[in-house]
Coordinates of C-alpha atoms in Angstrom, one line a residue:
X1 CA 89.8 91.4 68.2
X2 CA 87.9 93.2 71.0
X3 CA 85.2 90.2 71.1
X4 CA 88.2 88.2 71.4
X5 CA 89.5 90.2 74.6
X6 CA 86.6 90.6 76.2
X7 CA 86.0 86.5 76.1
X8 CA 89.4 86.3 77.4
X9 CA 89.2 89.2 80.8
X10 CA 85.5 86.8 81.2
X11 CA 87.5 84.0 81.5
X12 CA 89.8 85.3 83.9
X13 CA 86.9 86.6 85.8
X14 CA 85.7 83.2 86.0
X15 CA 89.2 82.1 87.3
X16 CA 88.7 84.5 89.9
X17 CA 85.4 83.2 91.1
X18 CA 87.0 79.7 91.5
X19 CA 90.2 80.9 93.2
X20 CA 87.8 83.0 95.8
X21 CA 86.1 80.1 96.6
X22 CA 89.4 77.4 96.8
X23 CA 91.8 80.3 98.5
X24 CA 88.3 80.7 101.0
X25 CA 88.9 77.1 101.6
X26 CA 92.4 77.0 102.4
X27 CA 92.1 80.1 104.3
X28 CA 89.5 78.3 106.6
X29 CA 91.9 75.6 107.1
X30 CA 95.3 77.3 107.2
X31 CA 94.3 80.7 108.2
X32 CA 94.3 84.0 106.6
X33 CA 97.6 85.0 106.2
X34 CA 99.0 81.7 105.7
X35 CA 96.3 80.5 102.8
X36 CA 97.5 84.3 101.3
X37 CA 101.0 82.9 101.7
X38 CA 100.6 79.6 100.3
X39 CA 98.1 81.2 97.4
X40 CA 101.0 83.6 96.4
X41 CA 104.1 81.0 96.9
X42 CA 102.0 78.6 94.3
X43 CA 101.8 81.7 91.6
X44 CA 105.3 82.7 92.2
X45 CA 106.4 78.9 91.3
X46 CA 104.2 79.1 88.1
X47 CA 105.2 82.5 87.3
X48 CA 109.1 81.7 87.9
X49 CA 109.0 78.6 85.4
X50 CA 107.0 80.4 82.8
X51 CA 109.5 83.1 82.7
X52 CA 112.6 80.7 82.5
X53 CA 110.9 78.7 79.8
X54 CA 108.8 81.1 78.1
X55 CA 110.1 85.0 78.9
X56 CA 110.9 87.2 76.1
X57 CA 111.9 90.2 78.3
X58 CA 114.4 91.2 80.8
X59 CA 113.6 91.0 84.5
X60 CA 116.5 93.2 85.8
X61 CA 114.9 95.9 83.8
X62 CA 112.6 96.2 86.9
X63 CA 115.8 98.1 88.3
X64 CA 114.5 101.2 85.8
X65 CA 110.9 101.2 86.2
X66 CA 109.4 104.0 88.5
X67 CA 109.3 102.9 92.0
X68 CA 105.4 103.0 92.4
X69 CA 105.9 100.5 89.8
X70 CA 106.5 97.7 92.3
X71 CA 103.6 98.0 94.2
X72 CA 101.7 95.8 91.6
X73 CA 102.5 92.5 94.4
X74 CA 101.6 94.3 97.4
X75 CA 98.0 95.4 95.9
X76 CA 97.5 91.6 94.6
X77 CA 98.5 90.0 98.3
X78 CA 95.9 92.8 99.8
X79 CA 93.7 91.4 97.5
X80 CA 93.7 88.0 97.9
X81 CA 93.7 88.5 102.1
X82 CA 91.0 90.7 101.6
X83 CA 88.9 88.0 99.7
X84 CA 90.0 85.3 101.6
X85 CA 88.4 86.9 104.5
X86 CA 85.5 88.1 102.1
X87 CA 84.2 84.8 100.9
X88 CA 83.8 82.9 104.3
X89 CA 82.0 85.7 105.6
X90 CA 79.4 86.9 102.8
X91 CA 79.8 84.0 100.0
X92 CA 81.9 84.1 96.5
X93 CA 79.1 85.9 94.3
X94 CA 78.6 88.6 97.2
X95 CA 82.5 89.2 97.5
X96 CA 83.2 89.4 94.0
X97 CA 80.0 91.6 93.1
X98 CA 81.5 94.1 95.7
X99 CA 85.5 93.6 93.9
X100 CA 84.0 94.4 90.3
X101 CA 81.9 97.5 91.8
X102 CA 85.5 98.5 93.4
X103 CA 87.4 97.9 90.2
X104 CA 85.1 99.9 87.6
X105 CA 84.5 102.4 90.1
X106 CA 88.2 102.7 90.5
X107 CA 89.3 102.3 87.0
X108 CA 87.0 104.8 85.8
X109 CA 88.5 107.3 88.0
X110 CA 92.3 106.1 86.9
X111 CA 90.7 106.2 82.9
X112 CA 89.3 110.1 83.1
X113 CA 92.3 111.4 84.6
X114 CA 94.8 109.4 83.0
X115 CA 96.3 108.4 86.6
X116 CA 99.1 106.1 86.5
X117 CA 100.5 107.0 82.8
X118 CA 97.3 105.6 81.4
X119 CA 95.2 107.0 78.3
X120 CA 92.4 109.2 79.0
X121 CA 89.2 107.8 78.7
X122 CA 86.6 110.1 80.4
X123 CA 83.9 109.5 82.7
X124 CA 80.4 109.7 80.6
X125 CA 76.9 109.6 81.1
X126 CA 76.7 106.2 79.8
X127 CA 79.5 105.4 82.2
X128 CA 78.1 106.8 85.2
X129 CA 74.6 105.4 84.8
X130 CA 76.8 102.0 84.7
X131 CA 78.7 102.9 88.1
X132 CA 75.3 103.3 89.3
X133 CA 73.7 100.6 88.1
X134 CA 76.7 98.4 89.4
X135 CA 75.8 100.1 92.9
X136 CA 72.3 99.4 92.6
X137 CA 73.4 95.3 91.7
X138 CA 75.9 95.2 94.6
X139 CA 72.7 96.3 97.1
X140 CA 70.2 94.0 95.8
X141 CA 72.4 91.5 95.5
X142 CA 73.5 91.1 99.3
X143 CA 70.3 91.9 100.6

């Protein structure tokens, strides 16, 4: 079963790659903030019809969830403005080499204290030497 997840998050890595580079596009063309715009509005259709055809939960449950909860879209729309920008300047590969370093980096810190509600997973030597590693990759890679 993990196999089977990791394949999966690998695959929506690769989707990322490919929406850098096609949200890079239409940021060139559109601008930033619009391509961001039109990036989201396209999700939101997508996500709006899977839920009415395919939810299973209860969206006005969202009224109950902590606050900080909610920040989940602002985070994503920072992201996508961010890489927009990224991937015109230094490249896809470049971009997302420096977004993964940010994410473990990140979600190791989140993991060993538990931030957020989450489990605690902590920071190892294995781990670190990783982080490092992934440091190491980002500067060679955009040299």
């Amino acid at each position: 079963m993990k196999f089977a997840v990791l394949m999966l998050a690998a695959f929506a890595g690769a989707a990322v790659a490919v929406q850098s580079k096609v949200n890079g596009g239409l940021g060139k063309k559109v601008g930033l903030i619009e391509g961001s715009f039109i990036s989201f509005l396209i999700g939101t259709l997508v996500l709006f019809f899977l839920m009415i055809f395919f939810g299973k939960g209860n969206i006005f449950a969202m009224t109950e969830v902590p606050k900080w909860q909610l920040i989940g879209g602002i985070l994503g729309a920072l992201y996508v403005f961010i890489t927009i920008f990224s991937v015109n300047q230094i490249g896809v590969a470049s971009t997302l080499m420096a977004v993964v370093l940010g994410q473990v980096l990140l979600g190791a810190v989140i993991d060993h204290f538990g931030l957020f509600g989450g489990g605690d997973y902590p920071i190892t030597m294995k781990k670190t030497a990783a982080i490092l590693l992934l440091i190491f990759s980002l500067y060679l890679f955009h040299r």
